[in-house]
């Protein structure tokens, strides 16, 4: 079985459509979504609708949470904050109801999914170092944990000798007695210097996880952000993937 795991769409309809087209053309019919369907981009309602229609496991992201008014957004930077306030205005009640229904974690078939960190799912911590990855391996029991949140894709493994290591091979080969934290990157606002959308494909038969990059119509997404009256920096950053 192959499963597409994607996260951090952030209202970028063009990016989401390209990613889903790739998944469909690859013949993959299983999906998992790591949250943050809204915030930053110009099409939050449309992105929520598309993800809801996939009828797949979805966890709550910090921007989804904040769009519902459940998070104090004073800790958001000014740009993220103004995008959030815009999103709150435009998000319909029906879409809010869908976001409200989401859980913070999903666990099944030896997989764990959380938007930010297994340690404190509700505190939206970032896993940006091997030290924090090591801590987090203690807070889930499944072999693989998929995350999003930082918009920076990576593979980290815990060896049977309890060493925590960054893996640069792609695809990653899943080994018995090893455990993994995998950041699937961002569909709608990559921040690793590569402007293409990011997602992961888990192949349970081949025992691999591939990180894939998909180009999309960035100019169209930028134009919509500017026309919506959102901060221009949110449009500009899409072009260079930061
Ligand atoms: Zn995000």
mmCIF file of C-alpha atoms and ligand atoms in Angstrom:
data_model
loop_
_atom_site.group_PDB
_atom_site.id
_atom_site.type_symbol
_atom_site.label_atom_id
_atom_site.label_comp_id
_atom_site.label_asym_id
_atom_site.label_seq_id
_atom_site.Cartn_x
_atom_site.Cartn_y
_atom_site.Cartn_z
ATOM 1 C CA UNK A 1 0.000 0.000 0.000
ATOM 2 C CA UNK A 2 1.159 3.522 -0.786
ATOM 3 C CA UNK A 3 0.086 6.493 1.316
ATOM 4 C CA UNK A 4 0.619 10.164 0.464
ATOM 5 C CA UNK A 5 1.316 12.248 3.552
ATOM 6 C CA UNK A 6 1.101 16.006 3.122
ATOM 7 C CA UNK A 7 0.858 19.028 5.409
ATOM 8 C CA UNK A 8 0.866 22.823 5.704
ATOM 9 C CA UNK A 9 -1.249 23.754 2.712
ATOM 10 C CA UNK A 10 -1.939 27.229 4.075
ATOM 11 C CA UNK A 11 -4.696 28.222 1.696
ATOM 12 C CA UNK A 12 -2.539 27.691 -1.395
ATOM 13 C CA UNK A 13 -5.046 26.141 -3.793
ATOM 14 C CA UNK A 14 -2.685 25.985 -6.779
ATOM 15 C CA UNK A 15 -0.125 24.039 -4.751
ATOM 16 C CA UNK A 16 -2.726 21.659 -3.310
ATOM 17 C CA UNK A 17 -4.216 20.938 -6.726
ATOM 18 C CA UNK A 18 -0.794 20.161 -8.208
ATOM 19 C CA UNK A 19 0.091 17.851 -5.350
ATOM 20 C CA UNK A 20 -3.216 15.988 -5.559
ATOM 21 C CA UNK A 21 -2.858 15.682 -9.335
ATOM 22 C CA UNK A 22 0.563 14.100 -8.834
ATOM 23 C CA UNK A 23 -0.813 11.696 -6.218
ATOM 24 C CA UNK A 24 -3.721 10.725 -8.456
ATOM 25 C CA UNK A 25 -1.514 10.195 -11.506
ATOM 26 C CA UNK A 26 0.803 8.041 -9.406
ATOM 27 C CA UNK A 27 -2.209 5.820 -8.689
ATOM 28 C CA UNK A 28 -2.111 6.488 -4.945
ATOM 29 C CA UNK A 29 -5.504 6.462 -3.230
ATOM 30 C CA UNK A 30 -4.546 6.767 0.449
ATOM 31 C CA UNK A 31 -3.942 10.129 2.038
ATOM 32 C CA UNK A 32 -2.989 11.549 5.417
ATOM 33 C CA UNK A 33 -2.965 15.291 6.136
ATOM 34 C CA UNK A 34 -0.818 16.917 8.810
ATOM 35 C CA UNK A 35 -2.915 20.063 9.230
ATOM 36 C CA UNK A 36 -2.553 23.802 8.631
ATOM 37 C CA UNK A 37 -4.990 23.891 5.763
ATOM 38 C CA UNK A 38 -5.435 27.641 6.293
ATOM 39 C CA UNK A 39 -3.391 30.763 7.071
ATOM 40 C CA UNK A 40 -1.141 32.764 4.663
ATOM 41 C CA UNK A 41 -2.791 31.848 1.324
ATOM 42 C CA UNK A 42 -5.849 33.252 -0.437
ATOM 43 C CA UNK A 43 -8.025 30.109 -0.635
ATOM 44 C CA UNK A 44 -8.569 28.729 2.883
ATOM 45 C CA UNK A 45 -12.186 27.674 2.265
ATOM 46 C CA UNK A 46 -11.362 25.839 -0.955
ATOM 47 C CA UNK A 47 -8.411 24.035 0.629
ATOM 48 C CA UNK A 48 -10.527 22.923 3.600
ATOM 49 C CA UNK A 49 -13.199 21.638 1.207
ATOM 50 C CA UNK A 50 -10.719 19.631 -0.831
ATOM 51 C CA UNK A 51 -9.071 18.041 2.201
ATOM 52 C CA UNK A 52 -12.455 17.309 3.807
ATOM 53 C CA UNK A 53 -13.614 15.630 0.600
ATOM 54 C CA UNK A 54 -10.600 13.292 0.657
ATOM 55 C CA UNK A 55 -12.198 11.799 3.776
ATOM 56 C CA UNK A 56 -8.779 10.881 5.144
ATOM 57 C CA UNK A 57 -7.064 11.182 8.546
ATOM 58 C CA UNK A 58 -6.336 14.873 9.245
ATOM 59 C CA UNK A 59 -4.836 16.425 12.362
ATOM 60 C CA UNK A 60 -5.214 19.986 13.617
ATOM 61 C CA UNK A 61 -2.468 22.504 12.834
ATOM 62 C CA UNK A 62 -1.648 25.651 14.795
ATOM 63 C CA UNK A 63 -3.047 27.908 12.063
ATOM 64 C CA UNK A 64 -6.264 25.862 11.922
ATOM 65 C CA UNK A 65 -6.473 26.207 15.683
ATOM 66 C CA UNK A 66 -5.753 29.934 15.560
ATOM 67 C CA UNK A 67 -8.272 30.504 12.748
ATOM 68 C CA UNK A 68 -10.926 29.106 15.096
ATOM 69 C CA UNK A 69 -9.924 31.672 17.687
ATOM 70 C CA UNK A 70 -8.649 28.916 19.994
ATOM 71 C CA UNK A 71 -5.038 30.135 20.095
ATOM 72 C CA UNK A 72 -3.626 33.372 21.401
ATOM 73 C CA UNK A 73 -2.082 34.818 18.235
ATOM 74 C CA UNK A 74 -0.019 37.476 19.957
ATOM 75 C CA UNK A 75 2.940 35.102 19.573
ATOM 76 C CA UNK A 76 2.446 35.005 15.789
ATOM 77 C CA UNK A 77 4.659 37.389 13.819
ATOM 78 C CA UNK A 78 2.794 40.461 12.446
ATOM 79 C CA UNK A 79 2.464 38.997 8.940
ATOM 80 C CA UNK A 80 1.131 35.665 10.151
ATOM 81 C CA UNK A 81 -1.192 37.519 12.494
ATOM 82 C CA UNK A 82 -2.706 39.710 9.819
ATOM 83 C CA UNK A 83 -3.123 36.658 7.546
ATOM 84 C CA UNK A 84 -4.866 34.869 10.416
ATOM 85 C CA UNK A 85 -7.255 37.746 11.050
ATOM 86 C CA UNK A 86 -8.057 37.828 7.317
ATOM 87 C CA UNK A 87 -8.611 34.047 7.354
ATOM 88 C CA UNK A 88 -10.976 34.287 10.335
ATOM 89 C CA UNK A 89 -13.078 36.787 8.406
ATOM 90 C CA UNK A 90 -13.326 34.706 5.260
ATOM 91 C CA UNK A 91 -13.642 31.205 6.747
ATOM 92 C CA UNK A 92 -17.247 30.051 6.622
ATOM 93 C CA UNK A 93 -19.000 28.404 9.534
ATOM 94 C CA UNK A 94 -19.148 25.067 7.764
ATOM 95 C CA UNK A 95 -15.374 25.043 7.226
ATOM 96 C CA UNK A 96 -14.792 26.135 10.818
ATOM 97 C CA UNK A 97 -16.907 23.208 11.956
ATOM 98 C CA UNK A 98 -14.687 20.829 10.005
ATOM 99 C CA UNK A 99 -11.526 22.343 11.519
ATOM 100 C CA UNK A 100 -13.071 22.180 14.981
ATOM 101 C CA UNK A 101 -13.698 18.453 14.551
ATOM 102 C CA UNK A 102 -9.985 17.659 14.136
ATOM 103 C CA UNK A 103 -7.891 15.839 16.723
ATOM 104 C CA UNK A 104 -4.311 16.753 17.590
ATOM 105 C CA UNK A 105 -2.899 13.296 16.901
ATOM 106 C CA UNK A 106 -3.661 10.262 14.754
ATOM 107 C CA UNK A 107 -2.360 6.769 15.472
ATOM 108 C CA UNK A 108 -2.874 3.644 13.344
ATOM 109 C CA UNK A 109 -0.902 0.806 11.764
ATOM 110 C CA UNK A 110 2.345 1.622 13.547
ATOM 111 C CA UNK A 111 2.135 5.246 12.341
ATOM 112 C CA UNK A 112 1.823 8.381 14.433
ATOM 113 C CA UNK A 113 0.831 11.742 12.999
ATOM 114 C CA UNK A 114 0.964 15.125 14.696
ATOM 115 C CA UNK A 115 1.281 18.631 13.276
ATOM 116 C CA UNK A 116 4.089 19.904 15.517
ATOM 117 C CA UNK A 117 5.520 17.513 18.142
ATOM 118 C CA UNK A 118 4.510 14.292 19.934
ATOM 119 C CA UNK A 119 5.902 15.753 23.174
ATOM 120 C CA UNK A 120 3.381 18.602 23.469
ATOM 121 C CA UNK A 121 0.993 18.462 20.510
ATOM 122 C CA UNK A 122 -1.024 21.406 21.846
ATOM 123 C CA UNK A 123 2.005 23.655 22.371
ATOM 124 C CA UNK A 124 3.119 23.677 18.741
ATOM 125 C CA UNK A 125 6.797 23.117 19.482
ATOM 126 C CA UNK A 126 9.197 22.857 16.558
ATOM 127 C CA UNK A 127 11.478 19.851 16.083
ATOM 128 C CA UNK A 128 14.537 21.550 14.617
ATOM 129 C CA UNK A 129 17.417 19.711 16.266
ATOM 130 C CA UNK A 130 18.532 16.151 16.904
ATOM 131 C CA UNK A 131 18.188 16.873 20.641
ATOM 132 C CA UNK A 132 14.538 17.752 20.317
ATOM 133 C CA UNK A 133 13.997 14.764 17.998
ATOM 134 C CA UNK A 134 15.567 12.518 20.647
ATOM 135 C CA UNK A 135 13.199 13.845 23.302
ATOM 136 C CA UNK A 136 10.240 13.349 21.016
ATOM 137 C CA UNK A 137 11.033 9.688 20.294
ATOM 138 C CA UNK A 138 10.009 9.147 23.919
ATOM 139 C CA UNK A 139 6.466 10.400 23.316
ATOM 140 C CA UNK A 140 5.122 7.983 20.713
ATOM 141 C CA UNK A 141 5.420 4.215 20.455
ATOM 142 C CA UNK A 142 4.843 3.673 16.737
ATOM 143 C CA UNK A 143 7.727 3.062 14.340
ATOM 144 C CA UNK A 144 7.183 6.207 12.277
ATOM 145 C CA UNK A 145 6.022 9.648 13.319
ATOM 146 C CA UNK A 146 5.061 12.080 10.561
ATOM 147 C CA UNK A 147 5.097 15.797 11.325
ATOM 148 C CA UNK A 148 4.875 19.162 9.531
ATOM 149 C CA UNK A 149 4.912 22.636 11.085
ATOM 150 C CA UNK A 150 8.451 23.879 10.300
ATOM 151 C CA UNK A 151 7.883 23.515 6.530
ATOM 152 C CA UNK A 152 11.337 21.910 6.283
ATOM 153 C CA UNK A 153 11.309 18.275 5.161
ATOM 154 C CA UNK A 154 13.699 15.784 6.798
ATOM 155 C CA UNK A 155 14.236 12.197 7.911
ATOM 156 C CA UNK A 156 15.571 11.492 11.410
ATOM 157 C CA UNK A 157 16.121 7.975 12.730
ATOM 158 C CA UNK A 158 16.581 6.385 16.129
ATOM 159 C CA UNK A 159 18.936 3.404 15.867
ATOM 160 C CA UNK A 160 18.606 0.275 18.031
ATOM 161 C CA UNK A 161 21.671 1.609 19.917
ATOM 162 C CA UNK A 162 19.579 4.720 20.644
ATOM 163 C CA UNK A 163 21.570 7.089 18.458
ATOM 164 C CA UNK A 164 19.584 9.830 16.746
ATOM 165 C CA UNK A 165 20.765 10.615 13.230
ATOM 166 C CA UNK A 166 19.735 12.773 10.301
ATOM 167 C CA UNK A 167 19.335 10.752 7.104
ATOM 168 C CA UNK A 168 20.016 12.329 3.742
ATOM 169 C CA UNK A 169 19.205 9.340 1.509
ATOM 170 C CA UNK A 170 15.929 9.708 -0.354
ATOM 171 C CA UNK A 171 13.977 7.466 -0.484
ATOM 172 C CA UNK A 172 14.496 6.361 3.061
ATOM 173 C CA UNK A 173 14.604 2.588 3.593
ATOM 174 C CA UNK A 174 12.665 1.577 6.696
ATOM 175 C CA UNK A 175 14.593 -0.936 8.757
ATOM 176 C CA UNK A 176 13.287 -3.197 11.462
ATOM 177 C CA UNK A 177 14.104 -2.041 15.011
ATOM 178 C CA UNK A 178 14.757 1.498 13.772
ATOM 179 C CA UNK A 179 12.291 4.308 14.409
ATOM 180 C CA UNK A 180 11.775 7.506 12.448
ATOM 181 C CA UNK A 181 10.534 11.076 12.695
ATOM 182 C CA UNK A 182 9.737 12.383 9.238
ATOM 183 C CA UNK A 183 8.878 15.966 8.443
ATOM 184 C CA UNK A 184 6.903 15.907 5.202
ATOM 185 C CA UNK A 185 7.533 19.599 4.462
ATOM 186 C CA UNK A 186 4.895 22.025 3.225
ATOM 187 C CA UNK A 187 2.522 21.951 0.276
ATOM 188 C CA UNK A 188 1.694 25.643 0.305
ATOM 189 C CA UNK A 189 4.687 27.519 1.706
ATOM 190 C CA UNK A 190 8.007 25.593 1.535
ATOM 191 C CA UNK A 191 10.786 27.104 3.647
ATOM 192 C CA UNK A 192 13.878 25.146 2.700
ATOM 193 C CA UNK A 193 14.950 27.167 -0.316
ATOM 194 C CA UNK A 194 13.032 24.982 -2.764
ATOM 195 C CA UNK A 195 9.835 26.661 -3.962
ATOM 196 C CA UNK A 196 8.185 23.409 -5.070
ATOM 197 C CA UNK A 197 5.524 21.796 -2.889
ATOM 198 C CA UNK A 198 6.696 18.992 -0.631
ATOM 199 C CA UNK A 199 5.054 15.707 0.348
ATOM 200 C CA UNK A 200 6.022 12.200 1.453
ATOM 201 C CA UNK A 201 4.993 8.871 -0.018
ATOM 202 C CA UNK A 202 5.082 5.821 2.253
ATOM 203 C CA UNK A 203 5.274 2.493 0.449
ATOM 204 C CA UNK A 204 4.467 -0.206 3.004
ATOM 205 C CA UNK A 205 5.367 -3.052 0.626
ATOM 206 C CA UNK A 206 8.735 -1.651 -0.453
ATOM 207 C CA UNK A 207 9.299 -0.273 3.065
ATOM 208 C CA UNK A 208 10.355 3.132 1.805
ATOM 209 C CA UNK A 209 9.418 6.747 2.388
ATOM 210 C CA UNK A 210 10.127 9.210 -0.425
ATOM 211 C CA UNK A 211 10.184 12.969 -0.109
ATOM 212 C CA UNK A 212 8.842 14.404 -3.363
ATOM 213 C CA UNK A 213 8.788 17.959 -4.745
ATOM 214 C CA UNK A 214 6.056 19.155 -7.085
ATOM 215 C CA UNK A 215 6.086 22.410 -9.072
ATOM 216 C CA UNK A 216 2.897 24.466 -9.218
ATOM 217 C CA UNK A 217 1.610 27.787 -10.585
ATOM 218 C CA UNK A 218 3.362 30.068 -8.086
ATOM 219 C CA UNK A 219 2.516 33.252 -9.986
ATOM 220 C CA UNK A 220 -1.190 32.551 -9.790
ATOM 221 C CA UNK A 221 -1.012 31.896 -6.038
ATOM 222 C CA UNK A 222 0.984 35.130 -5.591
ATOM 223 C CA UNK A 223 -1.499 37.155 -7.623
ATOM 224 C CA UNK A 224 -4.392 35.891 -5.503
ATOM 225 C CA UNK A 225 -2.584 36.770 -2.261
ATOM 226 C CA UNK A 226 -1.983 40.321 -3.467
ATOM 227 C CA UNK A 227 -5.530 40.736 -4.826
ATOM 228 C CA UNK A 228 -6.945 39.506 -1.513
ATOM 229 C CA UNK A 229 -5.169 42.331 0.294
ATOM 230 C CA UNK A 230 -2.925 39.965 2.235
ATOM 231 C CA UNK A 231 0.652 41.102 3.063
ATOM 232 C CA UNK A 232 2.735 41.171 -0.137
ATOM 233 C CA UNK A 233 5.611 39.397 1.601
ATOM 234 C CA UNK A 234 3.429 36.269 1.710
ATOM 235 C CA UNK A 235 3.343 36.322 -2.082
ATOM 236 C CA UNK A 236 7.042 37.105 -2.550
ATOM 237 C CA UNK A 237 8.305 34.343 -0.266
ATOM 238 C CA UNK A 238 6.600 31.647 -2.387
ATOM 239 C CA UNK A 239 8.975 32.325 -5.285
ATOM 240 C CA UNK A 240 12.141 31.458 -3.395
ATOM 241 C CA UNK A 241 10.768 28.912 -0.965
ATOM 242 C CA UNK A 242 11.395 30.780 2.272
HETATM 243 ZN ZN1 LIG B 1 2.417 25.627 8.779
#
